[in-house]
Short mmCIF file of N, CA and C in Angstrom, two decimals:
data_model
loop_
_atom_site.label_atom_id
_atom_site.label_comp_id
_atom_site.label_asym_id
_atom_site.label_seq_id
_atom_site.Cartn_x
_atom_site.Cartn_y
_atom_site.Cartn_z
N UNK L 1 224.87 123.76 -21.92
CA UNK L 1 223.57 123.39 -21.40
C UNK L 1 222.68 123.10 -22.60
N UNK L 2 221.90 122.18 -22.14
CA UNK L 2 220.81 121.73 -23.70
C UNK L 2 219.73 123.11 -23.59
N UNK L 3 218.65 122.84 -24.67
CA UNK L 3 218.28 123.55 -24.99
C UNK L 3 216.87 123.32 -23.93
N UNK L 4 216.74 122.50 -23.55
CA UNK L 4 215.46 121.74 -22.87
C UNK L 4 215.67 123.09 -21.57
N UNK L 5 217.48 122.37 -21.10
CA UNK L 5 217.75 122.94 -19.75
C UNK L 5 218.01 124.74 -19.69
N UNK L 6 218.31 124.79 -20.94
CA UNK L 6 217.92 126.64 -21.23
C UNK L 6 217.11 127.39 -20.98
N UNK L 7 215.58 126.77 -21.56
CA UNK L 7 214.47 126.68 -21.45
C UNK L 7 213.88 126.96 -19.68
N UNK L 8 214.17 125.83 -19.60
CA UNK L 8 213.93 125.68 -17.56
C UNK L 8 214.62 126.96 -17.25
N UNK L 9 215.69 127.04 -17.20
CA UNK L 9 216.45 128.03 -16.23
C UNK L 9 215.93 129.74 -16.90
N UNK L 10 215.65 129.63 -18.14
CA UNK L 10 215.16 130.75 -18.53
C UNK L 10 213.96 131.46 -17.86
N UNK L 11 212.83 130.56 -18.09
CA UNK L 11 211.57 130.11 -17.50
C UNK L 11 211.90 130.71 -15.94
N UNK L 12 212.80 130.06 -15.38
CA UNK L 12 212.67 129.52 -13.59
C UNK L 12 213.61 131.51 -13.47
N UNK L 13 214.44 131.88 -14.08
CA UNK L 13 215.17 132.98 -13.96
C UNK L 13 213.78 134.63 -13.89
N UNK L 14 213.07 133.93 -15.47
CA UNK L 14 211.79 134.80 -15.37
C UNK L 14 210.98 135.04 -14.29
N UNK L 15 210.77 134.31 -13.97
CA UNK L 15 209.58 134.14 -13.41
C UNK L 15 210.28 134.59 -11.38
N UNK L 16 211.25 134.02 -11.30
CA UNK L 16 211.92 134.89 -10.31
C UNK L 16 212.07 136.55 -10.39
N UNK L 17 212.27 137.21 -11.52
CA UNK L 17 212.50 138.20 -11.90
C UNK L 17 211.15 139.34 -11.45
N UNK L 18 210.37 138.35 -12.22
CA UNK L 18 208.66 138.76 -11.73
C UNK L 18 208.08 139.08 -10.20
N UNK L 19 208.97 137.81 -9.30
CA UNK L 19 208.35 137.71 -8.54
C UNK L 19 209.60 138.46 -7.28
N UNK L 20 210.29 139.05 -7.45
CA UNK L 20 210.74 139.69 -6.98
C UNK L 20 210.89 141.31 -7.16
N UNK L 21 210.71 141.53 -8.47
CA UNK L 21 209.73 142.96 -8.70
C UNK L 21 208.50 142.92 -8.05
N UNK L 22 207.85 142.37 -7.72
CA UNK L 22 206.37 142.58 -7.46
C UNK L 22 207.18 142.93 -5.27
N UNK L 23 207.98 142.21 -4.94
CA UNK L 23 208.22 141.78 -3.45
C UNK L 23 208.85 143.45 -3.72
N UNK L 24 209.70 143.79 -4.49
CA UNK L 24 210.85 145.13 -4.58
C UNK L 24 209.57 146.41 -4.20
N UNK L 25 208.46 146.42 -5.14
CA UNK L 25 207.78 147.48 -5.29
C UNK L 25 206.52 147.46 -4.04
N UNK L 26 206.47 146.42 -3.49
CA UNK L 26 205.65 146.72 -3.09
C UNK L 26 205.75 146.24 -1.14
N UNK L 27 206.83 144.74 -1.14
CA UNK L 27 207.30 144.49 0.07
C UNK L 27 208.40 145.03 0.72
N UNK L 28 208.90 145.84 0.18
CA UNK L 28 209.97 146.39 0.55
C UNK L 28 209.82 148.06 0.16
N UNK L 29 208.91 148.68 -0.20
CA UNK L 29 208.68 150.23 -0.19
C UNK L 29 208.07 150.33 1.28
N UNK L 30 208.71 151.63 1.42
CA UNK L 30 208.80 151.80 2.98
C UNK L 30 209.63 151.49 4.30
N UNK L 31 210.57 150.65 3.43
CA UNK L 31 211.29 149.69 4.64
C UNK L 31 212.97 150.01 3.97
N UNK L 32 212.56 150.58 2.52
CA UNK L 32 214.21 150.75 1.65
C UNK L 32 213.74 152.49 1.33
N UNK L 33 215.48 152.76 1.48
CA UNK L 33 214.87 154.77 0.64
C UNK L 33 214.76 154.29 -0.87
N UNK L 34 214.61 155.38 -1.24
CA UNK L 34 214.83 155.78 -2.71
C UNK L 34 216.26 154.85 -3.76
N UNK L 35 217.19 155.25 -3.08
CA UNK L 35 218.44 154.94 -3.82
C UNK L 35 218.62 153.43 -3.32
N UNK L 36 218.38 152.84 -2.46
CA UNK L 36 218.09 151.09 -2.25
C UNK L 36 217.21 150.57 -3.33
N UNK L 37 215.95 151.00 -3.21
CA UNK L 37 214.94 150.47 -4.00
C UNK L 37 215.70 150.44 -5.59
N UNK L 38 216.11 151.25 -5.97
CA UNK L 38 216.53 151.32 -7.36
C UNK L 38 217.81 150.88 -7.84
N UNK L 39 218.35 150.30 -6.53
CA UNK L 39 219.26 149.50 -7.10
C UNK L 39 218.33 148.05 -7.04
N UNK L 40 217.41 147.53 -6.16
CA UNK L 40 217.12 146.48 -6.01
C UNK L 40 216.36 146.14 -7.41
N UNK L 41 216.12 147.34 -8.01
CA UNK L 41 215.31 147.05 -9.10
C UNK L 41 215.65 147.00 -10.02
N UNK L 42 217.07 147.51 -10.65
CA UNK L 42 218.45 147.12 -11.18
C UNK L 42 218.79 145.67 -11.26
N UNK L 43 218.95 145.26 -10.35
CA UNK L 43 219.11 143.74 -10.02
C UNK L 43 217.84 143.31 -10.69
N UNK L 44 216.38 143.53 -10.88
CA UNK L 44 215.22 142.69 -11.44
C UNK L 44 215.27 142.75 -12.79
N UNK L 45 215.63 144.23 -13.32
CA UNK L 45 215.64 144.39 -14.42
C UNK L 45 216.74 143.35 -15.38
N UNK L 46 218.26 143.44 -14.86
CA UNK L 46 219.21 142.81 -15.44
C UNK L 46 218.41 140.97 -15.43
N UNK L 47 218.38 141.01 -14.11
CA UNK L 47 217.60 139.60 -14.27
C UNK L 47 216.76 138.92 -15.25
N UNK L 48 215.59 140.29 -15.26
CA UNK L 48 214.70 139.93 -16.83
C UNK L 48 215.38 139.78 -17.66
N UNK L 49 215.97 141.08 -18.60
CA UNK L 49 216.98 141.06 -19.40
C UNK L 49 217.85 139.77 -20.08
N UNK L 50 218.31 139.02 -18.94
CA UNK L 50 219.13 138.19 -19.35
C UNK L 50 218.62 136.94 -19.23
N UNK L 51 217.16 137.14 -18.55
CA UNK L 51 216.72 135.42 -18.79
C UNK L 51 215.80 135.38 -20.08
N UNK L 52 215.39 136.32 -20.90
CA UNK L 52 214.99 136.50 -22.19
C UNK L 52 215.93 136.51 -23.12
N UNK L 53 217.29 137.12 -22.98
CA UNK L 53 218.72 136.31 -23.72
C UNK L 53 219.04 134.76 -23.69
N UNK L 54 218.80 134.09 -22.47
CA UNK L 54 218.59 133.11 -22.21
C UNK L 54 217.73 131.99 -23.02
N UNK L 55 216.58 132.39 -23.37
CA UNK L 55 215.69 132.40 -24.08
C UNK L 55 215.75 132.13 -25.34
N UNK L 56 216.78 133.34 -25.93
CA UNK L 56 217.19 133.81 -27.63
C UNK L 56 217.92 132.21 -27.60
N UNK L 57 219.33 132.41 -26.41
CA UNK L 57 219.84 131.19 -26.91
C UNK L 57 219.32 129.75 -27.06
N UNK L 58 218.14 129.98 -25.73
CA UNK L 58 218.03 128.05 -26.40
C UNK L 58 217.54 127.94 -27.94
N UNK L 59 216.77 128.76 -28.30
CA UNK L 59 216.31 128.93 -29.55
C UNK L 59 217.32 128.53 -30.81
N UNK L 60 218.32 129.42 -30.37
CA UNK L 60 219.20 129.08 -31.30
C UNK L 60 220.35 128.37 -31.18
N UNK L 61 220.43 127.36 -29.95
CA UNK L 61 220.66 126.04 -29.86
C UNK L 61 219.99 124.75 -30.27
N UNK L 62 218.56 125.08 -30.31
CA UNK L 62 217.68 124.47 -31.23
C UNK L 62 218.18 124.85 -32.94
N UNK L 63 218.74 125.58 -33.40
CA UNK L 63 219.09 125.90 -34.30
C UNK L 63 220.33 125.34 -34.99
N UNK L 64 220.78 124.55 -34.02
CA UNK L 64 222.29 124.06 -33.82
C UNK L 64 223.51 125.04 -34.32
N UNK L 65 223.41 126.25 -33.99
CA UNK L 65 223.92 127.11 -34.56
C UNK L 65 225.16 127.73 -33.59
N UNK L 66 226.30 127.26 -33.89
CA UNK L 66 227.23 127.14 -32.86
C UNK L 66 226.71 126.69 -31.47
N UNK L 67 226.49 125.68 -30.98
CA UNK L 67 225.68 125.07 -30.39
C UNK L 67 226.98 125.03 -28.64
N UNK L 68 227.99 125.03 -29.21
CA UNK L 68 229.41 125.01 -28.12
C UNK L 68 229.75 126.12 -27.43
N UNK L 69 229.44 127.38 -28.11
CA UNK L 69 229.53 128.81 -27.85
C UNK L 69 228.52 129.13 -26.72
N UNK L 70 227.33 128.51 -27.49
CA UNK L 70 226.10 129.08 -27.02
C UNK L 70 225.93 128.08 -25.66
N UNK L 71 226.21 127.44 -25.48
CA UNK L 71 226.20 126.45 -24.62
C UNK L 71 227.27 127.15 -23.65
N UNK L 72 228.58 127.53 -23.23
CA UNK L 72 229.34 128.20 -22.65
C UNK L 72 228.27 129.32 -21.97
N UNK L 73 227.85 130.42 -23.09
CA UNK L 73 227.13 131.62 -22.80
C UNK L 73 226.15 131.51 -21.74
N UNK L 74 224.94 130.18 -22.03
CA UNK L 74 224.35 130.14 -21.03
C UNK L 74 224.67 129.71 -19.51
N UNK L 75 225.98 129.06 -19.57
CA UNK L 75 226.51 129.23 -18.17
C UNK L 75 227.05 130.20 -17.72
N UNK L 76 227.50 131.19 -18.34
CA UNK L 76 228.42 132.83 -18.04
C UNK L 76 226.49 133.50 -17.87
N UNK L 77 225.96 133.95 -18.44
CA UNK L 77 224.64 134.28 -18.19
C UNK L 77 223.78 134.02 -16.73
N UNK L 78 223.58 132.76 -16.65
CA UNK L 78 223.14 132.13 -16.02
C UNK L 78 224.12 132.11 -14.41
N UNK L 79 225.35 132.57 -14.32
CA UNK L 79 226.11 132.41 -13.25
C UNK L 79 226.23 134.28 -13.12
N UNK L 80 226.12 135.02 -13.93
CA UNK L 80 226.26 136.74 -13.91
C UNK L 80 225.11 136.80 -13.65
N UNK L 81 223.78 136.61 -13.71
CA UNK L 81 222.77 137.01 -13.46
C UNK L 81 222.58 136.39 -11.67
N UNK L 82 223.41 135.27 -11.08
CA UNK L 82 223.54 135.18 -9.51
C UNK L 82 224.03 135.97 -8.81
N UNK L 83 225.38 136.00 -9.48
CA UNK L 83 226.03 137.08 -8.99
C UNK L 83 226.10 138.81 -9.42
N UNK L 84 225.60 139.05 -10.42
CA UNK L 84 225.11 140.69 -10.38
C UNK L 84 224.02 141.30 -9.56
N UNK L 85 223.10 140.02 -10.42
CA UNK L 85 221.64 140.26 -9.51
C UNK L 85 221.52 140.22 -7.82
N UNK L 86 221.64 138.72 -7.77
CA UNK L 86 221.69 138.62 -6.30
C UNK L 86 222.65 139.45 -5.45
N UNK L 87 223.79 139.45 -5.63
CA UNK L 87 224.64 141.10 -4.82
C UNK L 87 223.97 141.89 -4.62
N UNK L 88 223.14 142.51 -5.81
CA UNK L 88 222.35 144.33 -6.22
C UNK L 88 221.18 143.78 -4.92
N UNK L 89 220.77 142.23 -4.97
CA UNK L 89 219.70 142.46 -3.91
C UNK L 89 220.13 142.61 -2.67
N UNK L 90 221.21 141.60 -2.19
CA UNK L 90 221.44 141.94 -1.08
C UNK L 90 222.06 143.37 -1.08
N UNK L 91 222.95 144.33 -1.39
CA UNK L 91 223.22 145.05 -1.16
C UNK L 91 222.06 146.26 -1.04
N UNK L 92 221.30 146.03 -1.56
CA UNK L 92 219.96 146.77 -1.93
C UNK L 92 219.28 146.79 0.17
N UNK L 93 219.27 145.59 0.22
CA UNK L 93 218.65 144.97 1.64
C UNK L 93 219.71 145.74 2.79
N UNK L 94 220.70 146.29 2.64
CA UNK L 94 221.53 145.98 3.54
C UNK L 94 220.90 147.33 4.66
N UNK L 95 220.08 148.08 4.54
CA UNK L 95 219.42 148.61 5.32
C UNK L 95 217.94 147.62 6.52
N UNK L 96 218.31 147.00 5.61
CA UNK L 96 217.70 146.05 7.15
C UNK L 96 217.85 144.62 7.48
N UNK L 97 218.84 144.19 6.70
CA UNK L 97 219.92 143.11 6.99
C UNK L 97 221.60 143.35 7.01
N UNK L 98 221.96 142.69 7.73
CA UNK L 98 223.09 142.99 7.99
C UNK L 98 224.18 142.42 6.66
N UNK L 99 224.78 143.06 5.59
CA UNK L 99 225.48 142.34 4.48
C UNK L 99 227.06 142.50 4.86
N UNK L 100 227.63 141.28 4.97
CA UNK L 100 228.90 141.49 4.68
C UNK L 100 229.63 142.66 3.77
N UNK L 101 231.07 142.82 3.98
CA UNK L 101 231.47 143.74 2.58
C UNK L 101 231.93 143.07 1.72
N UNK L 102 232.41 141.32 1.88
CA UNK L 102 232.64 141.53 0.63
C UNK L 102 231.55 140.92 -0.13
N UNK L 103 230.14 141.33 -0.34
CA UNK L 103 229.33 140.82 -1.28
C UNK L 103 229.65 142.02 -2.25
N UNK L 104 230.09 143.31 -2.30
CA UNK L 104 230.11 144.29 -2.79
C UNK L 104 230.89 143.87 -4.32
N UNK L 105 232.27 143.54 -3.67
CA UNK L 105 232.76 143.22 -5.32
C UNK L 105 232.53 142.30 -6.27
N UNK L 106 231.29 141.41 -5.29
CA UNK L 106 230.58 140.37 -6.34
C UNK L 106 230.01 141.25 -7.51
N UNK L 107 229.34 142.09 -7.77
CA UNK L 107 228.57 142.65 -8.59
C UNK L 107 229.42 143.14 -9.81
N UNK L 108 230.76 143.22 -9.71
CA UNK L 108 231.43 143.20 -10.56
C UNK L 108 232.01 142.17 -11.59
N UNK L 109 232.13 140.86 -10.74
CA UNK L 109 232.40 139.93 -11.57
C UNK L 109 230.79 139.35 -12.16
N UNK L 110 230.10 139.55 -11.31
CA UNK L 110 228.91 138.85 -12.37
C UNK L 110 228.58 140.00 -13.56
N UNK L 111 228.59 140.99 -13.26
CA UNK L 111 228.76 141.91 -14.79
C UNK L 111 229.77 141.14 -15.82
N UNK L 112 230.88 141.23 -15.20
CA UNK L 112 231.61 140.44 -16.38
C UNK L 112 231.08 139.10 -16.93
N UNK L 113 230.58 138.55 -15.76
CA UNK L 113 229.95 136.98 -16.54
C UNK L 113 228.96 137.25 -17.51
N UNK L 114 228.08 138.30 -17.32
CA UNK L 114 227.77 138.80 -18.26
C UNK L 114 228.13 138.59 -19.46
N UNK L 115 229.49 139.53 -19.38
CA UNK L 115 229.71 140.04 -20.59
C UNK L 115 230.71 139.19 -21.03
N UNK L 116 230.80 138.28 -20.87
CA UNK L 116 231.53 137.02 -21.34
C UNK L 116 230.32 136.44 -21.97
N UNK L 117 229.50 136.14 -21.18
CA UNK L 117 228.33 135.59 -21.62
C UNK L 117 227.89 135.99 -23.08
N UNK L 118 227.52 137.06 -23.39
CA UNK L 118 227.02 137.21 -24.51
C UNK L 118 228.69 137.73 -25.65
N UNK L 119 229.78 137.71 -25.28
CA UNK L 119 231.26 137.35 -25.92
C UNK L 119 231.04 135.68 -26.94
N UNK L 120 230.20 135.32 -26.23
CA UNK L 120 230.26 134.05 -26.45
C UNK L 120 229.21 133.68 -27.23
N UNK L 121 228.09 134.11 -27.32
CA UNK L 121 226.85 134.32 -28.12
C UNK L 121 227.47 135.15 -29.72
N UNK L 122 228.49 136.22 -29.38
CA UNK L 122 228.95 136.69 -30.38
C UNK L 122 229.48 135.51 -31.14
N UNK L 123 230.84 134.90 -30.65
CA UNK L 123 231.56 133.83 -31.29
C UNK L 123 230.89 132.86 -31.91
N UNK L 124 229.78 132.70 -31.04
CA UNK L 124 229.21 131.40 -31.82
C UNK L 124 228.59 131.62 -32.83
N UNK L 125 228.29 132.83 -33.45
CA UNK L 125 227.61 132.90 -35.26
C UNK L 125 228.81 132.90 -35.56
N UNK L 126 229.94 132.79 -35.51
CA UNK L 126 230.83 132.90 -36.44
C UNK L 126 230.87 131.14 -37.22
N UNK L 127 230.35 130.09 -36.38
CA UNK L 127 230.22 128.95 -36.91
C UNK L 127 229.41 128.49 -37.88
N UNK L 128 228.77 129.44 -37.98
CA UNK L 128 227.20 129.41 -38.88
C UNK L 128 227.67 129.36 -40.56
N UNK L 129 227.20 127.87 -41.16
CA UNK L 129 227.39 127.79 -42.35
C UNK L 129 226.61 128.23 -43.24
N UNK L 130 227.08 129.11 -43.91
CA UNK L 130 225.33 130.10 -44.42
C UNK L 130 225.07 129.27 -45.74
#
């Protein structure tokens, strides 16, 4: 992904992040227990988290600094933060929506996209001509 489109999805990931903490804490207290809410907020947090990684990388795709790596990462990022996040929400919800089961083992592979994701952020300084 370019650095333009890093940018956007970083931006558009944030700002979702925001605006679904604000819906977690305040549209949905009362309606989720304790142990819902805090996973739903799990899901906001990782969200932030990784759209400010998001962030690091366009930067240093602007940097042209393994630019192939980093480019991979933000699609493993950018696809773990759908699927970790979004699972943790719905599963979070499933007290007053009805969730399938298997959204459950989604939350596992988007962890891994994760962590592929930034596997790949690793690799790519290794290109860096100092």
């Amino acid at each position: 992904m370019s650095r333009y489109t890093c940018f956007k999805v970083a931006a558009l990931f944030a700002f979702l992040a925001v605006m679904l903490g604000a819906f977690g804490a305040h549209g949905l207290r009362g309606l989720l227990d304790e142990r819902h809410l805090a996973t739903f907020e799990t899901g906001v947090r990782y969200q932030f988290y990784h759209a400010v990684g998001l962030f690091i990388i366009g930067f240093l795709i602007t940097l042209n600094q393994g630019v192939k790596w980093l480019g991979y990462a933000s699609y493993f990022l950018s696809g773990g933060i759908i699927l970790f996040s979004g699972s943790l929400y719905l599963l979070a919800c499933n007290q007053i929506i009805d969730i399938p089961a298997w959204v459950g083992p989604i939350t596992p592979l988007g962890g891994l996209c994760l962590m592929i994701g930034w596997g790949c952020v690793f690799i790519s300084q290794f290109s860096i001509k100092a």
